């Protein structure tokens, strides 16, 4: 495993190993101990979009492990693939740093970076997927429910990058995912077929949120307007009416159902303030686990890279 670009490229065993390592390192750091395995190593962090969680948690994770990180805005380097080709950025960075993480619009950009970089490349969100997010999510589910096997997640909202990554991780780790989206905003059938080819009957699609939540142990949502879709905001808000997670929808769900959201949350749209703040919400544990998962991911990828002699 050189790169971490998409859950569908990982084997179940690799994902389980990363989850185990996340748990071990989380315990270690909570006990006040450290693991300085990345001393002398630097991570380049390229962002085409805004970020709170991803930027902060990756930077803190590198510091925790004894390494350093450099945050690069697109304008700092004249745009990714604009001032110079992506393949040149990948090869130049490979001469300076030990890993690249990138948040881009096009998924192809991270694929291209990985193809030409001699060092690990981590997908920190693209229009197509958000693999670090869903690994933190399954870590959180494991902690709260004590298992992943057989857990049913109801995802209510846009069939977007987060929904797609959830579909892949559910299939790899023996969970079920029911996706409820309005017509025209469903998760694409290619991704559903792909997930179901890893494990039959993993993903089910519906246009009825009340139906989707009835057997759920976890209800999950994300913004209706992803980064880059700002111009569609008014139309989307109208089209997603009835797909918000609120107290009314929760009447259809089992008592004690856990509530998740990758954040940032737009209260009053995809989720109500009351649900975010409710006792069943595990949203902030989920946000914390970005740090614990990514610390494990960096240890795994950047120490393997060290063994290759850089
Ligand atoms: N959930 C998530 O990726 O948050 P940021 O956009 O703040 O990084
Ligand atoms: N679907 C959202 C996720 C934000 C973390 C987006 O791409 O903007």
PDB file of C-alpha atoms and ligand atoms in Angstrom:
ATOM      1  CA  UNK A   1       0.000   0.000   0.000  1.00  0.00           C
ATOM      2  CA  UNK A   2       1.897   3.086  -1.225  1.00  0.00           C
ATOM      3  CA  UNK A   3      -1.014   5.547  -1.400  1.00  0.00           C
ATOM      4  CA  UNK A   4      -4.425   6.011   0.214  1.00  0.00           C
ATOM      5  CA  UNK A   5      -6.681   7.273  -2.565  1.00  0.00           C
ATOM      6  CA  UNK A   6      -9.928   5.370  -2.297  1.00  0.00           C
ATOM      7  CA  UNK A   7     -11.499   2.711  -0.083  1.00  0.00           C
ATOM      8  CA  UNK A   8     -12.347   0.565  -3.110  1.00  0.00           C
ATOM      9  CA  UNK A   9      -8.619   0.086  -3.759  1.00  0.00           C
ATOM     10  CA  UNK A  10      -7.968  -1.258  -0.261  1.00  0.00           C
ATOM     11  CA  UNK A  11      -8.344  -4.802   0.950  1.00  0.00           C
ATOM     12  CA  UNK A  12     -10.465  -5.577   3.986  1.00  0.00           C
ATOM     13  CA  UNK A  13      -7.327  -6.679   5.901  1.00  0.00           C
ATOM     14  CA  UNK A  14      -5.585  -3.364   5.214  1.00  0.00           C
ATOM     15  CA  UNK A  15      -8.580  -1.403   6.472  1.00  0.00           C
ATOM     16  CA  UNK A  16      -8.805  -3.575   9.589  1.00  0.00           C
ATOM     17  CA  UNK A  17      -5.094  -3.156  10.236  1.00  0.00           C
ATOM     18  CA  UNK A  18      -5.463   0.629  10.007  1.00  0.00           C
ATOM     19  CA  UNK A  19      -8.415   0.568  12.403  1.00  0.00           C
ATOM     20  CA  UNK A  20      -6.450  -1.543  14.903  1.00  0.00           C
ATOM     21  CA  UNK A  21      -3.478   0.779  14.665  1.00  0.00           C
ATOM     22  CA  UNK A  22      -5.781   3.805  15.140  1.00  0.00           C
ATOM     23  CA  UNK A  23      -7.169   2.278  18.333  1.00  0.00           C
ATOM     24  CA  UNK A  24      -3.705   1.393  19.668  1.00  0.00           C
ATOM     25  CA  UNK A  25      -2.274   4.851  18.969  1.00  0.00           C
ATOM     26  CA  UNK A  26      -5.385   6.549  20.334  1.00  0.00           C
ATOM     27  CA  UNK A  27      -4.971   4.681  23.643  1.00  0.00           C
ATOM     28  CA  UNK A  28      -1.291   5.506  23.714  1.00  0.00           C
ATOM     29  CA  UNK A  29      -1.797   9.229  23.139  1.00  0.00           C
ATOM     30  CA  UNK A  30      -4.731   9.373  25.592  1.00  0.00           C
ATOM     31  CA  UNK A  31      -2.362   7.844  28.161  1.00  0.00           C
ATOM     32  CA  UNK A  32       0.053  10.725  27.553  1.00  0.00           C
ATOM     33  CA  UNK A  33       2.621   8.661  25.657  1.00  0.00           C
ATOM     34  CA  UNK A  34       4.003   9.452  22.200  1.00  0.00           C
ATOM     35  CA  UNK A  35       5.324   7.589  19.186  1.00  0.00           C
ATOM     36  CA  UNK A  36       7.925   9.729  17.425  1.00  0.00           C
ATOM     37  CA  UNK A  37       8.169   7.467  14.382  1.00  0.00           C
ATOM     38  CA  UNK A  38       8.133  10.346  11.864  1.00  0.00           C
ATOM     39  CA  UNK A  39      10.993  12.419  13.275  1.00  0.00           C
ATOM     40  CA  UNK A  40      12.683  14.288  10.425  1.00  0.00           C
ATOM     41  CA  UNK A  41       9.790  13.662   8.020  1.00  0.00           C
ATOM     42  CA  UNK A  42       7.616  16.277   6.332  1.00  0.00           C
ATOM     43  CA  UNK A  43       4.131  16.080   4.829  1.00  0.00           C
ATOM     44  CA  UNK A  44       3.105  18.477   2.031  1.00  0.00           C
ATOM     45  CA  UNK A  45      -0.583  19.383   2.312  1.00  0.00           C
ATOM     46  CA  UNK A  46      -2.148  20.713  -0.906  1.00  0.00           C
ATOM     47  CA  UNK A  47      -5.639  22.203  -0.659  1.00  0.00           C
ATOM     48  CA  UNK A  48      -7.887  23.385  -3.504  1.00  0.00           C
ATOM     49  CA  UNK A  49     -10.834  23.720  -1.090  1.00  0.00           C
ATOM     50  CA  UNK A  50     -11.368  24.999   2.455  1.00  0.00           C
ATOM     51  CA  UNK A  51     -10.938  22.761   5.490  1.00  0.00           C
ATOM     52  CA  UNK A  52     -11.045  22.861   9.272  1.00  0.00           C
ATOM     53  CA  UNK A  53     -10.933  19.211  10.364  1.00  0.00           C
ATOM     54  CA  UNK A  54      -8.740  17.736   7.661  1.00  0.00           C
ATOM     55  CA  UNK A  55      -6.078  20.403   7.770  1.00  0.00           C
ATOM     56  CA  UNK A  56      -5.927  20.601  11.559  1.00  0.00           C
ATOM     57  CA  UNK A  57      -6.037  16.869  12.207  1.00  0.00           C
ATOM     58  CA  UNK A  58      -3.343  16.045   9.643  1.00  0.00           C
ATOM     59  CA  UNK A  59      -1.099  18.808  10.944  1.00  0.00           C
ATOM     60  CA  UNK A  60      -1.578  17.752  14.557  1.00  0.00           C
ATOM     61  CA  UNK A  61      -1.028  14.106  13.613  1.00  0.00           C
ATOM     62  CA  UNK A  62       2.304  14.938  11.964  1.00  0.00           C
ATOM     63  CA  UNK A  63       3.387  16.963  15.013  1.00  0.00           C
ATOM     64  CA  UNK A  64       2.268  14.134  17.324  1.00  0.00           C
ATOM     65  CA  UNK A  65       4.466  11.689  15.432  1.00  0.00           C
ATOM     66  CA  UNK A  66       7.497  13.976  15.598  1.00  0.00           C
ATOM     67  CA  UNK A  67       7.253  15.174  11.981  1.00  0.00           C
ATOM     68  CA  UNK A  68       6.421  18.463  10.271  1.00  0.00           C
ATOM     69  CA  UNK A  69       3.844  19.607   7.737  1.00  0.00           C
ATOM     70  CA  UNK A  70       3.616  22.371   5.148  1.00  0.00           C
ATOM     71  CA  UNK A  71       0.204  23.773   4.204  1.00  0.00           C
ATOM     72  CA  UNK A  72      -0.041  24.927   0.588  1.00  0.00           C
ATOM     73  CA  UNK A  73      -2.944  26.945  -0.811  1.00  0.00           C
ATOM     74  CA  UNK A  74      -3.466  26.698  -4.589  1.00  0.00           C
ATOM     75  CA  UNK A  75      -2.548  30.353  -5.061  1.00  0.00           C
ATOM     76  CA  UNK A  76       0.815  29.733  -3.343  1.00  0.00           C
ATOM     77  CA  UNK A  77       1.851  27.485  -6.227  1.00  0.00           C
ATOM     78  CA  UNK A  78      -0.192  29.112  -8.996  1.00  0.00           C
ATOM     79  CA  UNK A  79      -2.883  26.423  -8.910  1.00  0.00           C
ATOM     80  CA  UNK A  80      -2.494  22.645  -8.986  1.00  0.00           C
ATOM     81  CA  UNK A  81      -1.850  21.720 -12.606  1.00  0.00           C
ATOM     82  CA  UNK A  82      -2.070  25.346 -13.787  1.00  0.00           C
ATOM     83  CA  UNK A  83       1.380  26.921 -13.308  1.00  0.00           C
ATOM     84  CA  UNK A  84       2.915  23.534 -14.021  1.00  0.00           C
ATOM     85  CA  UNK A  85       1.600  20.033 -14.691  1.00  0.00           C
ATOM     86  CA  UNK A  86       0.458  17.844 -11.792  1.00  0.00           C
ATOM     87  CA  UNK A  87       3.088  15.273 -12.734  1.00  0.00           C
ATOM     88  CA  UNK A  88       5.857  17.842 -12.259  1.00  0.00           C
ATOM     89  CA  UNK A  89       4.508  18.892  -8.863  1.00  0.00           C
ATOM     90  CA  UNK A  90       4.490  15.221  -7.858  1.00  0.00           C
ATOM     91  CA  UNK A  91       8.087  14.653  -8.920  1.00  0.00           C
ATOM     92  CA  UNK A  92       9.440  17.869  -7.388  1.00  0.00           C
ATOM     93  CA  UNK A  93       7.703  17.285  -4.050  1.00  0.00           C
ATOM     94  CA  UNK A  94       9.098  13.742  -4.026  1.00  0.00           C
ATOM     95  CA  UNK A  95      12.577  15.291  -3.815  1.00  0.00           C
ATOM     96  CA  UNK A  96      11.703  17.434  -0.768  1.00  0.00           C
ATOM     97  CA  UNK A  97       9.112  15.749   1.425  1.00  0.00           C
ATOM     98  CA  UNK A  98       8.093  12.270   2.549  1.00  0.00           C
ATOM     99  CA  UNK A  99       4.370  12.329   1.820  1.00  0.00           C
ATOM    100  CA  UNK A 100       1.706  14.375   0.033  1.00  0.00           C
ATOM    101  CA  UNK A 101      -1.872  14.831   1.087  1.00  0.00           C
ATOM    102  CA  UNK A 102      -4.190  16.616  -1.301  1.00  0.00           C
ATOM    103  CA  UNK A 103      -7.751  17.933  -1.290  1.00  0.00           C
ATOM    104  CA  UNK A 104      -8.804  18.562  -4.876  1.00  0.00           C
ATOM    105  CA  UNK A 105     -11.846  19.035  -7.054  1.00  0.00           C
ATOM    106  CA  UNK A 106     -11.084  16.357  -9.633  1.00  0.00           C
ATOM    107  CA  UNK A 107     -10.306  12.887  -8.326  1.00  0.00           C
ATOM    108  CA  UNK A 108      -7.998  12.444 -11.300  1.00  0.00           C
ATOM    109  CA  UNK A 109      -5.634  15.010  -9.742  1.00  0.00           C
ATOM    110  CA  UNK A 110      -4.833  12.778  -6.751  1.00  0.00           C
ATOM    111  CA  UNK A 111      -4.568   9.765  -9.065  1.00  0.00           C
ATOM    112  CA  UNK A 112      -2.060  11.665 -11.203  1.00  0.00           C
ATOM    113  CA  UNK A 113      -0.099  12.848  -8.155  1.00  0.00           C
ATOM    114  CA  UNK A 114       0.148   9.254  -6.928  1.00  0.00           C
ATOM    115  CA  UNK A 115       1.166   7.980 -10.337  1.00  0.00           C
ATOM    116  CA  UNK A 116       4.146  10.318 -10.580  1.00  0.00           C
ATOM    117  CA  UNK A 117       5.139  10.728  -6.903  1.00  0.00           C
ATOM    118  CA  UNK A 118       7.739   8.398  -5.444  1.00  0.00           C
ATOM    119  CA  UNK A 119       6.247   9.082  -2.028  1.00  0.00           C
ATOM    120  CA  UNK A 120       2.822   8.211  -0.556  1.00  0.00           C
ATOM    121  CA  UNK A 121      -0.163  10.307  -1.640  1.00  0.00           C
ATOM    122  CA  UNK A 122      -3.236  10.606   0.574  1.00  0.00           C
ATOM    123  CA  UNK A 123      -6.660  11.686  -0.682  1.00  0.00           C
ATOM    124  CA  UNK A 124      -7.944  14.343   1.718  1.00  0.00           C
ATOM    125  CA  UNK A 125     -11.258  14.666  -0.214  1.00  0.00           C
ATOM    126  CA  UNK A 126     -12.038  14.915  -3.887  1.00  0.00           C
ATOM    127  CA  UNK A 127     -15.352  15.471  -5.650  1.00  0.00           C
ATOM    128  CA  UNK A 128     -15.512  11.676  -5.934  1.00  0.00           C
ATOM    129  CA  UNK A 129     -14.492  10.402  -2.512  1.00  0.00           C
ATOM    130  CA  UNK A 130     -13.486  11.098   1.082  1.00  0.00           C
ATOM    131  CA  UNK A 131     -11.758   7.962   2.342  1.00  0.00           C
ATOM    132  CA  UNK A 132     -10.124   9.419   5.498  1.00  0.00           C
ATOM    133  CA  UNK A 133     -13.536  10.628   6.632  1.00  0.00           C
ATOM    134  CA  UNK A 134     -15.237   7.252   6.402  1.00  0.00           C
ATOM    135  CA  UNK A 135     -12.365   5.451   8.135  1.00  0.00           C
ATOM    136  CA  UNK A 136     -12.753   7.850  11.070  1.00  0.00           C
ATOM    137  CA  UNK A 137     -16.491   7.166  10.851  1.00  0.00           C
ATOM    138  CA  UNK A 138     -16.198   3.394  11.078  1.00  0.00           C
ATOM    139  CA  UNK A 139     -13.711   3.752  13.946  1.00  0.00           C
ATOM    140  CA  UNK A 140     -16.371   5.806  15.747  1.00  0.00           C
ATOM    141  CA  UNK A 141     -19.103   3.260  15.027  1.00  0.00           C
ATOM    142  CA  UNK A 142     -16.873   0.461  16.292  1.00  0.00           C
ATOM    143  CA  UNK A 143     -16.248   2.362  19.511  1.00  0.00           C
ATOM    144  CA  UNK A 144     -19.910   3.136  20.120  1.00  0.00           C
ATOM    145  CA  UNK A 145     -21.540  -0.104  18.959  1.00  0.00           C
ATOM    146  CA  UNK A 146     -18.699  -2.487  19.752  1.00  0.00           C
ATOM    147  CA  UNK A 147     -18.766  -3.937  16.240  1.00  0.00           C
ATOM    148  CA  UNK A 148     -19.088  -3.166  12.524  1.00  0.00           C
ATOM    149  CA  UNK A 149     -20.278  -6.494  11.218  1.00  0.00           C
ATOM    150  CA  UNK A 150     -24.002  -6.294  10.397  1.00  0.00           C
ATOM    151  CA  UNK A 151     -24.431  -2.636  11.437  1.00  0.00           C
ATOM    152  CA  UNK A 152     -26.980  -0.754   9.299  1.00  0.00           C
ATOM    153  CA  UNK A 153     -26.263   2.878   8.432  1.00  0.00           C
ATOM    154  CA  UNK A 154     -29.018   5.029   6.934  1.00  0.00           C
ATOM    155  CA  UNK A 155     -27.471   7.845   4.916  1.00  0.00           C
ATOM    156  CA  UNK A 156     -30.012  10.593   4.254  1.00  0.00           C
ATOM    157  CA  UNK A 157     -29.157  13.218   1.655  1.00  0.00           C
ATOM    158  CA  UNK A 158     -26.928  13.798  -1.317  1.00  0.00           C
ATOM    159  CA  UNK A 159     -25.393  10.793  -3.110  1.00  0.00           C
ATOM    160  CA  UNK A 160     -22.007  12.523  -2.974  1.00  0.00           C
ATOM    161  CA  UNK A 161     -18.327  11.813  -2.253  1.00  0.00           C
ATOM    162  CA  UNK A 162     -19.021  10.903   1.384  1.00  0.00           C
ATOM    163  CA  UNK A 163     -21.962   8.619   0.492  1.00  0.00           C
ATOM    164  CA  UNK A 164     -19.831   6.848  -2.136  1.00  0.00           C
ATOM    165  CA  UNK A 165     -16.965   6.245   0.294  1.00  0.00           C
ATOM    166  CA  UNK A 166     -19.450   5.007   2.901  1.00  0.00           C
ATOM    167  CA  UNK A 167     -20.806   2.526   0.338  1.00  0.00           C
ATOM    168  CA  UNK A 168     -17.311   1.143  -0.305  1.00  0.00           C
ATOM    169  CA  UNK A 169     -16.344   0.942   3.352  1.00  0.00           C
ATOM    170  CA  UNK A 170     -19.654  -0.712   4.244  1.00  0.00           C
ATOM    171  CA  UNK A 171     -19.063  -3.379   1.595  1.00  0.00           C
ATOM    172  CA  UNK A 172     -15.474  -4.015   2.678  1.00  0.00           C
ATOM    173  CA  UNK A 173     -16.315  -4.226   6.392  1.00  0.00           C
ATOM    174  CA  UNK A 174     -19.603  -6.174   6.236  1.00  0.00           C
ATOM    175  CA  UNK A 175     -21.980  -3.354   7.074  1.00  0.00           C
ATOM    176  CA  UNK A 176     -25.208  -2.305   5.365  1.00  0.00           C
ATOM    177  CA  UNK A 177     -25.943   1.124   3.890  1.00  0.00           C
ATOM    178  CA  UNK A 178     -29.386   2.422   2.996  1.00  0.00           C
ATOM    179  CA  UNK A 179     -29.115   5.650   0.989  1.00  0.00           C
ATOM    180  CA  UNK A 180     -32.173   7.913   0.850  1.00  0.00           C
ATOM    181  CA  UNK A 181     -31.874  10.772  -1.638  1.00  0.00           C
ATOM    182  CA  UNK A 182     -34.319  12.865  -3.635  1.00  0.00           C
ATOM    183  CA  UNK A 183     -34.770  11.945  -7.297  1.00  0.00           C
ATOM    184  CA  UNK A 184     -31.783  13.123  -9.346  1.00  0.00           C
ATOM    185  CA  UNK A 185     -29.408  13.162  -6.362  1.00  0.00           C
ATOM    186  CA  UNK A 186     -29.019   9.402  -5.852  1.00  0.00           C
ATOM    187  CA  UNK A 187     -25.658   7.720  -5.549  1.00  0.00           C
ATOM    188  CA  UNK A 188     -24.643   6.637  -9.077  1.00  0.00           C
ATOM    189  CA  UNK A 189     -25.466   3.060  -9.987  1.00  0.00           C
ATOM    190  CA  UNK A 190     -21.859   2.293 -10.965  1.00  0.00           C
ATOM    191  CA  UNK A 191     -20.714   2.951  -7.381  1.00  0.00           C
ATOM    192  CA  UNK A 192     -23.613   0.965  -5.927  1.00  0.00           C
ATOM    193  CA  UNK A 193     -22.867  -1.960  -8.242  1.00  0.00           C
ATOM    194  CA  UNK A 194     -19.194  -1.779  -7.338  1.00  0.00           C
ATOM    195  CA  UNK A 195     -19.959  -1.846  -3.596  1.00  0.00           C
ATOM    196  CA  UNK A 196     -22.428  -4.698  -4.053  1.00  0.00           C
ATOM    197  CA  UNK A 197     -19.866  -6.628  -6.077  1.00  0.00           C
ATOM    198  CA  UNK A 198     -17.536  -6.603  -3.038  1.00  0.00           C
ATOM    199  CA  UNK A 199     -20.361  -7.833  -0.835  1.00  0.00           C
ATOM    200  CA  UNK A 200     -23.814  -8.600  -2.203  1.00  0.00           C
ATOM    201  CA  UNK A 201     -26.767  -6.549  -0.918  1.00  0.00           C
ATOM    202  CA  UNK A 202     -24.613  -3.997   0.922  1.00  0.00           C
ATOM    203  CA  UNK A 203     -26.163  -0.858  -0.548  1.00  0.00           C
ATOM    204  CA  UNK A 204     -29.851  -0.177  -0.963  1.00  0.00           C
ATOM    205  CA  UNK A 205     -31.235   2.998  -2.508  1.00  0.00           C
ATOM    206  CA  UNK A 206     -34.563   4.656  -1.727  1.00  0.00           C
ATOM    207  CA  UNK A 207     -36.293   8.022  -2.095  1.00  0.00           C
ATOM    208  CA  UNK A 208     -38.020   7.622   1.265  1.00  0.00           C
ATOM    209  CA  UNK A 209     -36.085   8.813   4.355  1.00  0.00           C
ATOM    210  CA  UNK A 210     -38.659   7.420   6.825  1.00  0.00           C
ATOM    211  CA  UNK A 211     -38.268   3.942   5.312  1.00  0.00           C
ATOM    212  CA  UNK A 212     -34.478   4.234   5.273  1.00  0.00           C
ATOM    213  CA  UNK A 213     -34.139   4.878   9.007  1.00  0.00           C
ATOM    214  CA  UNK A 214     -36.521   2.233  10.316  1.00  0.00           C
ATOM    215  CA  UNK A 215     -33.893  -0.469  10.964  1.00  0.00           C
ATOM    216  CA  UNK A 216     -30.871   1.790  11.308  1.00  0.00           C
ATOM    217  CA  UNK A 217     -28.366   1.721  14.143  1.00  0.00           C
ATOM    218  CA  UNK A 218     -26.705   4.817  12.705  1.00  0.00           C
ATOM    219  CA  UNK A 219     -28.174   7.749  10.781  1.00  0.00           C
ATOM    220  CA  UNK A 220     -25.681   9.789   8.801  1.00  0.00           C
ATOM    221  CA  UNK A 221     -25.915  12.948   6.745  1.00  0.00           C
ATOM    222  CA  UNK A 222     -23.736  15.499   4.965  1.00  0.00           C
ATOM    223  CA  UNK A 223     -24.299  18.931   3.461  1.00  0.00           C
ATOM    224  CA  UNK A 224     -26.680  19.234   0.516  1.00  0.00           C
ATOM    225  CA  UNK A 225     -24.256  21.677  -1.109  1.00  0.00           C
ATOM    226  CA  UNK A 226     -20.744  20.312  -1.403  1.00  0.00           C
ATOM    227  CA  UNK A 227     -17.705  22.500  -1.992  1.00  0.00           C
ATOM    228  CA  UNK A 228     -17.790  23.601  -5.604  1.00  0.00           C
ATOM    229  CA  UNK A 229     -21.621  23.442  -5.867  1.00  0.00           C
ATOM    230  CA  UNK A 230     -22.300  26.843  -4.284  1.00  0.00           C
ATOM    231  CA  UNK A 231     -24.083  28.148  -7.403  1.00  0.00           C
ATOM    232  CA  UNK A 232     -26.682  25.372  -7.111  1.00  0.00           C
ATOM    233  CA  UNK A 233     -27.401  26.201  -3.467  1.00  0.00           C
ATOM    234  CA  UNK A 234     -30.950  27.591  -3.820  1.00  0.00           C
ATOM    235  CA  UNK A 235     -32.092  24.811  -6.150  1.00  0.00           C
ATOM    236  CA  UNK A 236     -30.605  22.133  -3.945  1.00  0.00           C
ATOM    237  CA  UNK A 237     -32.225  23.479  -0.789  1.00  0.00           C
ATOM    238  CA  UNK A 238     -35.584  23.232  -2.555  1.00  0.00           C
ATOM    239  CA  UNK A 239     -34.929  19.804  -4.046  1.00  0.00           C
ATOM    240  CA  UNK A 240     -33.785  18.310  -0.721  1.00  0.00           C
ATOM    241  CA  UNK A 241     -36.860  19.457   1.201  1.00  0.00           C
ATOM    242  CA  UNK A 242     -38.042  16.590   3.438  1.00  0.00           C
ATOM    243  CA  UNK A 243     -34.581  15.014   3.555  1.00  0.00           C
ATOM    244  CA  UNK A 244     -33.316  16.761   6.694  1.00  0.00           C
ATOM    245  CA  UNK A 245     -32.617  14.783   9.848  1.00  0.00           C
ATOM    246  CA  UNK A 246     -34.872  16.260  12.494  1.00  0.00           C
ATOM    247  CA  UNK A 247     -36.916  15.189  15.494  1.00  0.00           C
ATOM    248  CA  UNK A 248     -39.851  14.300  13.191  1.00  0.00           C
ATOM    249  CA  UNK A 249     -37.801  11.892  11.042  1.00  0.00           C
ATOM    250  CA  UNK A 250     -36.288  10.278  14.150  1.00  0.00           C
ATOM    251  CA  UNK A 251     -39.785   9.153  15.224  1.00  0.00           C
ATOM    252  CA  UNK A 252     -39.427   6.494  12.508  1.00  0.00           C
ATOM    253  CA  UNK A 253     -36.048   5.239  13.781  1.00  0.00           C
ATOM    254  CA  UNK A 254     -35.242   2.805  16.591  1.00  0.00           C
ATOM    255  CA  UNK A 255     -34.684   4.458  20.001  1.00  0.00           C
ATOM    256  CA  UNK A 256     -31.005   5.098  20.687  1.00  0.00           C
ATOM    257  CA  UNK A 257     -30.038   5.346  17.018  1.00  0.00           C
ATOM    258  CA  UNK A 258     -26.646   7.100  16.712  1.00  0.00           C
ATOM    259  CA  UNK A 259     -26.430  10.303  14.705  1.00  0.00           C
ATOM    260  CA  UNK A 260     -23.440  11.111  12.532  1.00  0.00           C
ATOM    261  CA  UNK A 261     -22.401  14.014  10.311  1.00  0.00           C
ATOM    262  CA  UNK A 262     -18.960  14.549   8.779  1.00  0.00           C
ATOM    263  CA  UNK A 263     -19.253  18.325   9.388  1.00  0.00           C
ATOM    264  CA  UNK A 264     -19.468  21.187   8.629  1.00  0.00           C
ATOM    265  CA  UNK A 265     -23.189  21.017   9.482  1.00  0.00           C
ATOM    266  CA  UNK A 266     -25.756  23.453   8.107  1.00  0.00           C
ATOM    267  CA  UNK A 267     -28.340  23.454  10.872  1.00  0.00           C
ATOM    268  CA  UNK A 268     -31.923  23.748   9.735  1.00  0.00           C
ATOM    269  CA  UNK A 269     -31.100  22.171   6.373  1.00  0.00           C
ATOM    270  CA  UNK A 270     -29.660  18.623   6.343  1.00  0.00           C
ATOM    271  CA  UNK A 271     -29.850  18.387  10.154  1.00  0.00           C
ATOM    272  CA  UNK A 272     -31.622  20.247  12.946  1.00  0.00           C
ATOM    273  CA  UNK A 273     -29.739  21.927  15.761  1.00  0.00           C
ATOM    274  CA  UNK A 274     -31.576  19.739  18.279  1.00  0.00           C
ATOM    275  CA  UNK A 275     -30.378  16.536  16.599  1.00  0.00           C
ATOM    276  CA  UNK A 276     -26.756  17.754  16.401  1.00  0.00           C
ATOM    277  CA  UNK A 277     -26.863  18.539  20.112  1.00  0.00           C
ATOM    278  CA  UNK A 278     -28.878  15.468  21.168  1.00  0.00           C
ATOM    279  CA  UNK A 279     -27.454  12.778  23.447  1.00  0.00           C
ATOM    280  CA  UNK A 280     -27.431  10.240  20.608  1.00  0.00           C
ATOM    281  CA  UNK A 281     -25.211  12.453  18.491  1.00  0.00           C
ATOM    282  CA  UNK A 282     -21.675  11.055  18.122  1.00  0.00           C
ATOM    283  CA  UNK A 283     -20.699  13.810  15.691  1.00  0.00           C
ATOM    284  CA  UNK A 284     -17.872  15.294  17.742  1.00  0.00           C
ATOM    285  CA  UNK A 285     -16.379  11.877  18.560  1.00  0.00           C
ATOM    286  CA  UNK A 286     -16.449  11.330  14.803  1.00  0.00           C
ATOM    287  CA  UNK A 287     -14.582  14.615  14.231  1.00  0.00           C
ATOM    288  CA  UNK A 288     -12.008  13.684  16.897  1.00  0.00           C
ATOM    289  CA  UNK A 289     -11.394  10.339  15.246  1.00  0.00           C
ATOM    290  CA  UNK A 290     -10.133  12.046  12.088  1.00  0.00           C
ATOM    291  CA  UNK A 291      -7.003  12.713  14.136  1.00  0.00           C
ATOM    292  CA  UNK A 292      -6.717   9.179  15.496  1.00  0.00           C
ATOM    293  CA  UNK A 293      -7.241   7.510  12.133  1.00  0.00           C
ATOM    294  CA  UNK A 294      -4.906   9.826  10.231  1.00  0.00           C
ATOM    295  CA  UNK A 295      -2.152   9.455  12.831  1.00  0.00           C
ATOM    296  CA  UNK A 296      -2.286   5.705  12.169  1.00  0.00           C
ATOM    297  CA  UNK A 297      -2.428   6.205   8.403  1.00  0.00           C
ATOM    298  CA  UNK A 298       0.621   8.482   8.424  1.00  0.00           C
ATOM    299  CA  UNK A 299       2.578   6.059  10.586  1.00  0.00           C
ATOM    300  CA  UNK A 300       1.696   3.192   8.279  1.00  0.00           C
ATOM    301  CA  UNK A 301       2.430   4.960   4.982  1.00  0.00           C
ATOM    302  CA  UNK A 302       5.376   7.150   5.898  1.00  0.00           C
ATOM    303  CA  UNK A 303       7.339   4.571   7.846  1.00  0.00           C
ATOM    304  CA  UNK A 304       6.882   2.054   5.028  1.00  0.00           C
ATOM    305  CA  UNK A 305       8.208   4.729   2.695  1.00  0.00           C
ATOM    306  CA  UNK A 306      11.256   5.151   4.990  1.00  0.00           C
ATOM    307  CA  UNK A 307      12.044   1.488   4.512  1.00  0.00           C
ATOM    308  CA  UNK A 308      12.313   2.160   0.788  1.00  0.00           C
ATOM    309  CA  UNK A 309      15.391   4.224   1.627  1.00  0.00           C
ATOM    310  CA  UNK A 310      14.371   7.892   1.207  1.00  0.00           C
TER     311      UNK A 310
HETATM  312  N1  LIG B   1     -15.240  16.651   7.381  1.00  0.00           N
HETATM  313  C1  LIG B   1     -14.248  17.352   6.796  1.00  0.00           C
HETATM  314  O1  LIG B   1     -13.504  16.863   5.933  1.00  0.00           O
HETATM  315  O2  LIG B   1     -14.125  18.610   7.283  1.00  0.00           O
HETATM  316  P1  LIG B   1     -13.218  19.776   6.651  1.00  0.00           P
HETATM  317  O3  LIG B   1     -13.791  20.118   5.320  1.00  0.00           O
HETATM  318  O4  LIG B   1     -13.306  20.899   7.640  1.00  0.00           O
HETATM  319  O5  LIG B   1     -11.807  19.253   6.518  1.00  0.00           O
HETATM  320  N1  LIG B   2     -19.593  16.506   0.649  1.00  0.00           N
HETATM  321  C1  LIG B   2     -18.862  17.562   1.331  1.00  0.00           C
HETATM  322  C2  LIG B   2     -18.013  17.018   2.416  1.00  0.00           C
HETATM  323  C3  LIG B   2     -17.340  18.047   3.274  1.00  0.00           C
HETATM  324  C4  LIG B   2     -16.435  17.466   4.288  1.00  0.00           C
HETATM  325  C5  LIG B   2     -18.048  18.352   0.310  1.00  0.00           C
HETATM  326  O1  LIG B   2     -17.447  17.725  -0.579  1.00  0.00           O
HETATM  327  O2  LIG B   2     -18.023  19.568   0.408  1.00  0.00           O
END
